[in-house]
Coordinates of C-alpha atoms in Angstrom, one line a residue:
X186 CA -8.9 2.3 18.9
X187 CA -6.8 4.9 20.7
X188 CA -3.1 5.0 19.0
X189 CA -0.4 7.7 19.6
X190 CA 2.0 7.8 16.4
X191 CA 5.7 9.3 17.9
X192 CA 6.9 10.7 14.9
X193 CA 5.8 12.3 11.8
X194 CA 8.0 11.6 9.3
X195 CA 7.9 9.3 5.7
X196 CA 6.4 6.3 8.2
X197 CA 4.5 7.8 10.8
X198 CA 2.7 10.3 8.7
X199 CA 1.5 8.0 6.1
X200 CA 0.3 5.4 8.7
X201 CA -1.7 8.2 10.4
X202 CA -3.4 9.5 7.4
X203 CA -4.4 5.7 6.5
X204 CA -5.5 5.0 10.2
X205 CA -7.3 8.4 10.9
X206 CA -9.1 7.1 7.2
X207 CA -10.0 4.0 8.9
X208 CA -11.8 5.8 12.2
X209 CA -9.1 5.3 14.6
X210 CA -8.6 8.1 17.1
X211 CA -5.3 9.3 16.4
X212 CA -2.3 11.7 18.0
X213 CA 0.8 12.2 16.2
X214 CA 3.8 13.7 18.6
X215 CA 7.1 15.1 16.7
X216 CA 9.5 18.1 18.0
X217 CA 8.9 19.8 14.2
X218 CA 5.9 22.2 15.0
X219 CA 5.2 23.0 11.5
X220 CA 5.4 19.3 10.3
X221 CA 2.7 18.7 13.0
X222 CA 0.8 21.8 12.3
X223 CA 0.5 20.9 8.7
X224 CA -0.4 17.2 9.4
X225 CA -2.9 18.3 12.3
X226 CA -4.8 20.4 9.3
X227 CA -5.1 18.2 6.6
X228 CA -6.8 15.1 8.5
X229 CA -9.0 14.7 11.7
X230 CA -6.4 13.9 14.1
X231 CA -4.9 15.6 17.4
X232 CA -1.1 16.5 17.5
X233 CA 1.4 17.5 20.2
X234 CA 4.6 19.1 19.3
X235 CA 7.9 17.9 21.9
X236 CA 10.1 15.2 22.6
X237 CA 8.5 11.8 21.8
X238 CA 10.5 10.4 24.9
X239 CA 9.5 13.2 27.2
X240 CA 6.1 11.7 30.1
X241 CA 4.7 15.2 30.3
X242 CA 4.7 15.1 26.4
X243 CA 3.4 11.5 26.2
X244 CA 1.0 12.6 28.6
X245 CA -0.3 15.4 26.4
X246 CA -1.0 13.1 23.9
X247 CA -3.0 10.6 25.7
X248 CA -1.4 8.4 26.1
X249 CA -2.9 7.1 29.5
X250 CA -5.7 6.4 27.3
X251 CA -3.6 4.5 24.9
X252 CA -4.9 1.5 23.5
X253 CA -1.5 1.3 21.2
X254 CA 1.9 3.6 20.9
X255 CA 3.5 3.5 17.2
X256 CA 7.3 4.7 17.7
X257 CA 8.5 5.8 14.7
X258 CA 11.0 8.8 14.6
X259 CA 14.2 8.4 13.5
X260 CA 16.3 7.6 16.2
X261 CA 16.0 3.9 17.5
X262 CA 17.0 5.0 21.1
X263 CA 14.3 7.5 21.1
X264 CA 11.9 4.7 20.4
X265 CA 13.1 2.5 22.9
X266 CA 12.6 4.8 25.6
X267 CA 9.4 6.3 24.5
X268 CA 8.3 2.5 24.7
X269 CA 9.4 2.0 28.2
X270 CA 7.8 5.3 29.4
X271 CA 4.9 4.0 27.6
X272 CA 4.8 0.7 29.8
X273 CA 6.0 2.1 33.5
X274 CA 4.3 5.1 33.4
X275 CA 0.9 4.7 31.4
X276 CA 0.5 0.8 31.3
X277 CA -0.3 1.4 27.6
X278 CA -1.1 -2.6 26.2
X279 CA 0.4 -2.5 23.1
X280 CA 4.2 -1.4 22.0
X281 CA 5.5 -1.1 18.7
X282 CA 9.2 0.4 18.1
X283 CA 10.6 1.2 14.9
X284 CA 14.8 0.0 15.3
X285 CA 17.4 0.0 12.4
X286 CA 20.4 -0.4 14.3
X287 CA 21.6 -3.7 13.8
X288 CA 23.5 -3.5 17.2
X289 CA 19.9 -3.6 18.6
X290 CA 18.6 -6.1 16.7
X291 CA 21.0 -8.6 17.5
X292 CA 20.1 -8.8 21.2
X293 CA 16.3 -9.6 20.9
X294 CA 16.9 -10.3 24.8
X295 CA 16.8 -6.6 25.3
X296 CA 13.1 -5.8 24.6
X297 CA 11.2 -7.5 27.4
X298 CA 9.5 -6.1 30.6
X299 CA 12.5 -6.1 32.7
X300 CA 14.5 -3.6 30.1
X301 CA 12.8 -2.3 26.8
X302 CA 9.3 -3.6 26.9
X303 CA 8.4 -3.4 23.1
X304 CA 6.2 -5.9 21.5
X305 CA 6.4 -5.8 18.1
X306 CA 9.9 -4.8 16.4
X307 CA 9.6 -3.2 12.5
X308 CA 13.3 -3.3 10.7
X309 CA 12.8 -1.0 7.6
X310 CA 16.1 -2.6 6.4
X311 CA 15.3 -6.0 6.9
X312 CA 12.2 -5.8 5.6
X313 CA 13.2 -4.1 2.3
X314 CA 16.3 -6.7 1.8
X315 CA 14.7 -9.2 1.8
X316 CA 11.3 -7.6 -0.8
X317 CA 14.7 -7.4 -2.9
X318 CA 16.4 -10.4 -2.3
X319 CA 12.5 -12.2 -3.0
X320 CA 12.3 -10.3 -6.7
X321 CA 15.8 -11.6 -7.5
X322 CA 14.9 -15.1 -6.6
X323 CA 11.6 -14.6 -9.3
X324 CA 12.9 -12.7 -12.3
X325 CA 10.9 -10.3 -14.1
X326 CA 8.6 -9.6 -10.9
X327 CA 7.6 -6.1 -10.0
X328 CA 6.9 -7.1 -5.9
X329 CA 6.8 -10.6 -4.1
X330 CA 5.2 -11.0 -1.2
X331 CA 5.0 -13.8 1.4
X332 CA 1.9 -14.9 3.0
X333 CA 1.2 -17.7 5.5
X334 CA 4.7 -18.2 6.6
X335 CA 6.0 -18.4 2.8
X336 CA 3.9 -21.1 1.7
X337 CA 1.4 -18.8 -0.6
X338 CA 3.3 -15.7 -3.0
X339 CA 1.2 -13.2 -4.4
X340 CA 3.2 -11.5 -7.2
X341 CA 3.1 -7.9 -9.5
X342 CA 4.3 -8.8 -12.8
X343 CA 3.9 -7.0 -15.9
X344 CA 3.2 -9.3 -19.0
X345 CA 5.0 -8.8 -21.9
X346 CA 4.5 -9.7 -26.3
X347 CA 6.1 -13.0 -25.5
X348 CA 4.6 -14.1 -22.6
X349 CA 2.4 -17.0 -23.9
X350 CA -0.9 -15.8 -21.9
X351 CA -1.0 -12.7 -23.5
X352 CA -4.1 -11.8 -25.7
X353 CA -6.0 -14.5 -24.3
X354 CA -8.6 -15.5 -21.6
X355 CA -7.9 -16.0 -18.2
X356 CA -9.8 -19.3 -18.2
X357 CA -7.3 -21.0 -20.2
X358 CA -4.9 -20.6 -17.8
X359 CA -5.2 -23.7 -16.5
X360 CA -5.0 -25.6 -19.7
X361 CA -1.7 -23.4 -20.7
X362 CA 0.1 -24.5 -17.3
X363 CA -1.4 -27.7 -16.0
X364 CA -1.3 -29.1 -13.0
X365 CA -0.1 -25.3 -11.4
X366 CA -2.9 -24.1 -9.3
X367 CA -3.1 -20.5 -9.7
X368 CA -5.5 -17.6 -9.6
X369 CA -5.1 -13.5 -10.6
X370 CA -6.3 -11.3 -8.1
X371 CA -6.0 -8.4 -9.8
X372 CA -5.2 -6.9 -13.0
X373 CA -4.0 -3.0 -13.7
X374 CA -4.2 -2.1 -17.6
X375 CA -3.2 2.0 -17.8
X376 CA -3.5 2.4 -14.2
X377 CA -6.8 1.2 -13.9
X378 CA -7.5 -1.6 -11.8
X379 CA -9.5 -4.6 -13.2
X380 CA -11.7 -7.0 -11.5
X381 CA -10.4 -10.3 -13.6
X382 CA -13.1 -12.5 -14.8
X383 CA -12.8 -16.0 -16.7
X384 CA -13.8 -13.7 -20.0
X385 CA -10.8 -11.0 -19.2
X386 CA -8.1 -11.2 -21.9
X387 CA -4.6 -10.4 -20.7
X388 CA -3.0 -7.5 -22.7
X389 CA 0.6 -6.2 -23.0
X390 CA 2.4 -4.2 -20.4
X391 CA -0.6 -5.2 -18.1
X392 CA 0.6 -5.0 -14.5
X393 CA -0.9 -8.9 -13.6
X394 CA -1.2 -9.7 -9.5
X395 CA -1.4 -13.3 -9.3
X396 CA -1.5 -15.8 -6.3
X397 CA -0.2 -19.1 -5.5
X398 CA 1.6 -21.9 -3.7
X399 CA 5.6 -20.5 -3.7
X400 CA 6.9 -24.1 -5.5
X401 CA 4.5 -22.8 -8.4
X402 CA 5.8 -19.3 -9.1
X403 CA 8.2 -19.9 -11.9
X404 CA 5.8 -21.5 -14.0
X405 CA 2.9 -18.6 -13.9
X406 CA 5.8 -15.9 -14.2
X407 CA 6.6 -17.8 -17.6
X408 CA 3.1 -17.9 -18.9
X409 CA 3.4 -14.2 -18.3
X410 CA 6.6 -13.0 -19.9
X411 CA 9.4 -14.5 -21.8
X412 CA 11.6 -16.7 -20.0
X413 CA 14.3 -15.0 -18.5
X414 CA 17.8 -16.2 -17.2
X415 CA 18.3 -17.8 -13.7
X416 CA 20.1 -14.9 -11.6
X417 CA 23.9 -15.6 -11.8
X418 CA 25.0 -12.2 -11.0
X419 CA 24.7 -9.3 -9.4
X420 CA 26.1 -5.8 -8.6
X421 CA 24.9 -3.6 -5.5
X422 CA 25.5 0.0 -4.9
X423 CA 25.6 0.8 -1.8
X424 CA 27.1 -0.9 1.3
X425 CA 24.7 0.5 4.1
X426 CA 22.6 -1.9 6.7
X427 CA 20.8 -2.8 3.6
X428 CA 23.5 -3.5 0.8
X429 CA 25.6 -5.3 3.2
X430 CA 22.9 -8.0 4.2
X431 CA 21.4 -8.1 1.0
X432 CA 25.2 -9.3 -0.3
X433 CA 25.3 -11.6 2.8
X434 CA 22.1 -13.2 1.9
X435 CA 23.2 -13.4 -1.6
X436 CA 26.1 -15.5 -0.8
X437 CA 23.8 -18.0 1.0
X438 CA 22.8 -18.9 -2.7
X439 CA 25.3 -19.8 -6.2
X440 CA 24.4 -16.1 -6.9
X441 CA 28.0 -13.7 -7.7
X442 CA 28.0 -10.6 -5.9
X443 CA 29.7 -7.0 -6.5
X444 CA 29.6 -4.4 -4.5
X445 CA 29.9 -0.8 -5.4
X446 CA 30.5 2.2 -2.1
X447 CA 32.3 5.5 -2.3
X448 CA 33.4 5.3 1.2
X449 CA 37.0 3.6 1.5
X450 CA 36.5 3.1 5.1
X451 CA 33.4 1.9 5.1
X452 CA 33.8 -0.4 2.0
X453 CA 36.5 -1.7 4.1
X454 CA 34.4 -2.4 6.7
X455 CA 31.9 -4.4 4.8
X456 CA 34.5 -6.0 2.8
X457 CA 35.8 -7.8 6.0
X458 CA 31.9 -9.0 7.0
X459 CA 31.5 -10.7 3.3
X460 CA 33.2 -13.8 2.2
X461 CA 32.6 -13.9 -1.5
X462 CA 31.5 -10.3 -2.2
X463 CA 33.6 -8.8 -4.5
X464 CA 33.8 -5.3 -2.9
X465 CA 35.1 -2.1 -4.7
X466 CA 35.8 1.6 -3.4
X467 CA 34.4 3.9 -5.9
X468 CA 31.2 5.9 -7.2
X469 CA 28.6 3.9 -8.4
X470 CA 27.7 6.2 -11.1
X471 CA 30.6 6.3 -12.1
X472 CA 30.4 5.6 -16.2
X473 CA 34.2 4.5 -16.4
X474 CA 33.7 2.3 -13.2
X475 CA 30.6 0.8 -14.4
X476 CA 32.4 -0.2 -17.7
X477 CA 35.7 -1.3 -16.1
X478 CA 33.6 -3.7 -14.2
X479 CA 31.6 -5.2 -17.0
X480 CA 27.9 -4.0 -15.2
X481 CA 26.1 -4.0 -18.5
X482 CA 26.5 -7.7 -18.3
X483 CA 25.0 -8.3 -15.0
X484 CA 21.8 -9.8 -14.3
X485 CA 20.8 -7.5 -11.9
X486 CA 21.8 -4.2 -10.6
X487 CA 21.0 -3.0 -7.4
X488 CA 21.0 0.5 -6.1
X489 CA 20.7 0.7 -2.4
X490 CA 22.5 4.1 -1.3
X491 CA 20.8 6.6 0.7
X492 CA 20.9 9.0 -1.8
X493 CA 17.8 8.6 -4.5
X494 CA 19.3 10.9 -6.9
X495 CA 22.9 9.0 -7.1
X496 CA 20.5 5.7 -7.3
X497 CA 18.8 6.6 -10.4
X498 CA 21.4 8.0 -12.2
X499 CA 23.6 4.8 -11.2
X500 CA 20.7 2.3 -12.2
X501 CA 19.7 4.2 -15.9
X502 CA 23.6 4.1 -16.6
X503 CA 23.8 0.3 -15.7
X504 CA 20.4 -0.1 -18.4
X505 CA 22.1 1.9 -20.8
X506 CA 25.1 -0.5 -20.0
X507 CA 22.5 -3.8 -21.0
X508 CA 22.6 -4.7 -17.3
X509 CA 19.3 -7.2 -17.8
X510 CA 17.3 -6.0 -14.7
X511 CA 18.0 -2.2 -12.7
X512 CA 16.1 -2.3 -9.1
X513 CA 16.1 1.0 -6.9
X514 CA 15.9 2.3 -3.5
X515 CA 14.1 5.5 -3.6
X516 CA 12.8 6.9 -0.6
X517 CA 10.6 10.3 -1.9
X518 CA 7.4 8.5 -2.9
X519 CA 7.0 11.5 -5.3
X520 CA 9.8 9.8 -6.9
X521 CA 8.2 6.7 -7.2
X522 CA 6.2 6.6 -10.2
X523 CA 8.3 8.7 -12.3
X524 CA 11.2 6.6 -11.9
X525 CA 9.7 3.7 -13.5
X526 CA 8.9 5.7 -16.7
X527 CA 12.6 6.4 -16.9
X528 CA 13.5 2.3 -17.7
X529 CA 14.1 1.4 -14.3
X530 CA 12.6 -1.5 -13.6
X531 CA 11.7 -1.7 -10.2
X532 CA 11.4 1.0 -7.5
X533 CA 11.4 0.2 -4.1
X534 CA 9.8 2.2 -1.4
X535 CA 11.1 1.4 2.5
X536 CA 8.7 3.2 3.4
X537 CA 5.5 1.7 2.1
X538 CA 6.9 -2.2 2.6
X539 CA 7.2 -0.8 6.3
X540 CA 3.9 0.7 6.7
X541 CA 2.8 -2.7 5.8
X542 CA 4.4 -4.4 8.5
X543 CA 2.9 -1.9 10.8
X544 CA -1.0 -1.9 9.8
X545 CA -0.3 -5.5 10.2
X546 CA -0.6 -4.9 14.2
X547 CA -2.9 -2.4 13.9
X548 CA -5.7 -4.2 11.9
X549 CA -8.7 -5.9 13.7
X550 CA -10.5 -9.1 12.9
X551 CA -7.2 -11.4 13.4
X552 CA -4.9 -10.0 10.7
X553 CA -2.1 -11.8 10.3
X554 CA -0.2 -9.9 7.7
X555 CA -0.4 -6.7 5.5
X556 CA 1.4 -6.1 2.3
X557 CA 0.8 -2.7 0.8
X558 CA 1.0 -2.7 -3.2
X559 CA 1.0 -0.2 -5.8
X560 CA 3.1 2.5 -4.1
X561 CA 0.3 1.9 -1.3
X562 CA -2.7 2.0 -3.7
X563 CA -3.4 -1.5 -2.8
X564 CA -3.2 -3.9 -0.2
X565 CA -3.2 -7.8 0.2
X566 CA -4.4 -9.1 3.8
X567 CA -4.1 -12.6 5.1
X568 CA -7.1 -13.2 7.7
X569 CA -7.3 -15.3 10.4
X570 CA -11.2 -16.8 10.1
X571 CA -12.5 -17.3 13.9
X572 CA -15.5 -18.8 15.3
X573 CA -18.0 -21.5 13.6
X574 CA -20.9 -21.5 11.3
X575 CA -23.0 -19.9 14.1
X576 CA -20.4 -17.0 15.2
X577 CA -18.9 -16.1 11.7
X578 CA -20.6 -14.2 8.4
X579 CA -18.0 -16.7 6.6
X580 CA -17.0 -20.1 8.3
X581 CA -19.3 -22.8 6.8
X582 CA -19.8 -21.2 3.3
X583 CA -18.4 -21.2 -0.2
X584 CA -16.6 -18.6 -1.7
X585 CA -19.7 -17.2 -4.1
X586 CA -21.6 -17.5 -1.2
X587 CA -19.5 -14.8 0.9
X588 CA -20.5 -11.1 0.7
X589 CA -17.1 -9.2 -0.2
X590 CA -17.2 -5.4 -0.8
X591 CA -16.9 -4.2 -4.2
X592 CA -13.4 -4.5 -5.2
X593 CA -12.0 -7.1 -2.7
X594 CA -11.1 -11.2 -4.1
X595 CA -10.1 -13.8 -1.9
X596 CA -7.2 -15.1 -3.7
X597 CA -6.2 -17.9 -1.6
X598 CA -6.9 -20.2 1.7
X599 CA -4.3 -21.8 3.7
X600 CA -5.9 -24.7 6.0
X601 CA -2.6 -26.3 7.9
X602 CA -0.2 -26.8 5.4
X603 CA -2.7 -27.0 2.5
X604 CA -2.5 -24.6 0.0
X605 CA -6.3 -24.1 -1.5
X606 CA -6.5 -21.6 -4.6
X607 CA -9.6 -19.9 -4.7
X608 CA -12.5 -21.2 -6.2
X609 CA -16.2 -21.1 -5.8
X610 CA -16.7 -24.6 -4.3
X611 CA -14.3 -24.2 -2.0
X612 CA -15.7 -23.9 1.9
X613 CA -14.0 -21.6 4.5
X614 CA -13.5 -23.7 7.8
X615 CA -12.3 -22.4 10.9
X616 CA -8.6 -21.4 11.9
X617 CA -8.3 -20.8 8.1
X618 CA -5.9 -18.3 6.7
X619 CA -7.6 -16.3 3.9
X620 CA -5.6 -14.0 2.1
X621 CA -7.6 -11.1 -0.2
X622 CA -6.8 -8.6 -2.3
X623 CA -8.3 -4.9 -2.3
X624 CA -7.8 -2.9 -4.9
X625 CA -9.1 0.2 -2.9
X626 CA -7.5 -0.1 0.4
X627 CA -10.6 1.9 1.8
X628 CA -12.6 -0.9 1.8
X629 CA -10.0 -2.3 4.9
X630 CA -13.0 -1.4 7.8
X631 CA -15.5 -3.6 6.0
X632 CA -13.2 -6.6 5.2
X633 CA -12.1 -6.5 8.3
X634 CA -15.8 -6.1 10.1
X635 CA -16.9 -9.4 7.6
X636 CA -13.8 -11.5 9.4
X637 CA -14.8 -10.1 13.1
X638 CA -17.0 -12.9 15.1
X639 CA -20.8 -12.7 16.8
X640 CA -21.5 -9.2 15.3
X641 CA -24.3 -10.0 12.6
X642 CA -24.6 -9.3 9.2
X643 CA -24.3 -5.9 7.9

């Protein structure tokens, strides 16, 4: 597939590296020369330095040849037009526009033919409120993702001494939470990834990816760790797009909300959108404020600023504090894994939970949806499966019976609004939804070549 990436930033460079990986024919276009330059020489991709908006410079890039356009700079409006150029002036089929402002968003009536012709909308705000607002709602989770419209969950957790699972089999699992259908997909012990078998004994601080129906969460999370608290409260630092609607979503629920931002106006501001937000004007690392306030008794504390360096400092003072649970924006992936050395116990990347969203309309083989895990080590896919018995390499067989690249378990299958945990026995029929997990996300060509209909076996 052809696919012109308009900017080359933390979103559009990442998705080119994993797409260029995959065999796609790729062109990245950004006005930063040397950001393109460098990109250009590290993988086998063409790139076009100029205004992503600009025909002669979509023409450069191909994109009359366009099977897709990715627009993801940094200015919505850029990606807007560069979308409608896209359409009038190169008939390119596909349309995907990155857009933050909520001013946008809230007229979806704007992006059809007639005015903006983009098909598929990504909301890097949206999409990381509500990864946070899901690991408040399941305490003691490390990432919650939905699959199949919310009816299957697959969720990071790490287990802990108490967790009443640990140091035993996984095959007892079923006899420590009956009646809870459940199944691990994958398990990560010292940064290693496991293959979990029936034999595989769960150990402490393993980083355990299970699967299953969403009713059914609460009771595998508690065969994992020690029982924590229901969220009653929490504080938020930060009231950008993505503070400000996570505290709106919050107050949907029995959930107390504070909310921490330097900016009087703007605290203001937010203060008059929120109805039960407590909102406060100050600095949320701020030791004095944090005490004045009682943080260290909080359930959660949640940094959201734009600023990583003000969101770590703010979220280790809150632990230090006894704040239960400290979850954090931080946008330099470098960042990422050193932060949760530091007692933090979550970082959350915007970037990688919207590169997810994005591969999701890239993928081939009927993908519905693409989660990417592990700081984008990993990924879970949920997979349309097409065709019949005659047609498909899987439709008509059991589970043992289907050929999966090393590394890749199907963790679950959603047939209407059944909810089938993987076993052996179990047959794939058509229209099912299948959702894996790879614990190499270079295996995604093969997976998705196994789901693709009339080609033969491989």
């Amino acid at each position: 597939m052809k696919i012109v990436i308009l900017g080359a930033g933390q979103v559009g460079a990442p998705v080119a590296e994993q797409l260029a990986l995959e065999g796609h024919d790729i062109t990245v276009v950004d006005r930063d020369g040397d950001k393109v330059a460098a990109l250009g020489e590290r993988l086998d991709i063409q790139t076009v330095t100029g205004q992503a908006a600009y025909p002669p410079i979509l023409e450069e890039a191909g994109m009359g040849a366009a099977d897709m356009v990715l627009a993801v700079t940094g200015t919505d409006e850029v990606n807007m037009v560069a979308c409608q150029m896209a359409e009038t002036l190169f008939h390119t089929p596909t349309k995907l526009a990155r857009l933050r402002a909520p001013e946008f968003l809230a007229h979806p009536e704007l992006f059809n033919r007639e005015a903006f012709p983009v098909d598929y909308i990504i909301s890097p705000e949206q999409v990381v409120t509500d990864g946070i607002h899901r690991l408040i709602e399941h305490p003691g989770s490390l990432q919650v993702v939905d699959f199949a419209g919310g009816r299957v969950r697959l969720v990071g957790v790490r287990a802990d001494a108490d967790g009443p699972l640990v140091g035993h089999q996984l095959q007892e699992l079923r006899h420590r939470i009956p009646g809870v259908e459940t199944r691990v997909a994958a398990i990560y012990r010292r940064g290693q990834a496991l293959i979990p078998e029936g034999q595989t004994v769960i150990e402490e601080g393993d980083e355990v990816f299970f699967i299953a129906a969403r009713e059914h969460i609460q009771s595998v999370l508690r065969s994992l760790r020690a029982v924590e608290d229901t969220v009653r409260t929490v504080a938020i630092v930060g009231g950008g797009k993505i503070g400000s609607s996570l505290a709106k979503a919050l107050e949907r629920t029995p959930v107390q909300v504070k909310l921490i931002d330097h900016n009087a106006r703007n605290a203001a501001e937010v203060a008059a959108g929120l109805k039960n937000t407590l909102v406060l004007q100050g600095d949320g690392a701020d030791e004095e404020l944090l005490r004045e306030e009682n943080i260290g008794a909080m359930n959660v504390f949640v940094a959201v600023t734009n600023d990583d360096e003000a969101n770590i400092l703010s979220s280790m003072l809150a632990k230090r504090m006894g704040v239960g649970r400290a979850v954090t924006l931080i946008n330099r992936g470098a960042y990422v894994d050193l932060v949760q050395q530091t007692g933090i116990d979550v970082a959350v990347s915007p970037h990688q939970a919207t590169i997810g969203r994005i591969l999701a309309h890239v993928r081939r083989g009927d993908v519905a949806m693409v989660h990417s895990l592990r700081r984008g080590a990993a990924e879970a896919l949920e997979v349309l499966a097409h065709g019949d018995a005659s047609t498909s390499r899987v439709i008509g067989k059991r589970l043992d019976e289907v050929r999966l690249p090393k590394g890749v378990t199907i963790g679950a299958i959603v047939r209407d609004d059944q909810v089938l945990i993987a076993h052996r026995h179990v047959v794939i029929q058509p229209e099912d939804h299948v959702i894996l997990f790879l614990v190499d996300k270079r295996k995604i060509a093969q997976v998705e070549k196994l789901f693709q209909v009339g080609l033969g076996f491989f």
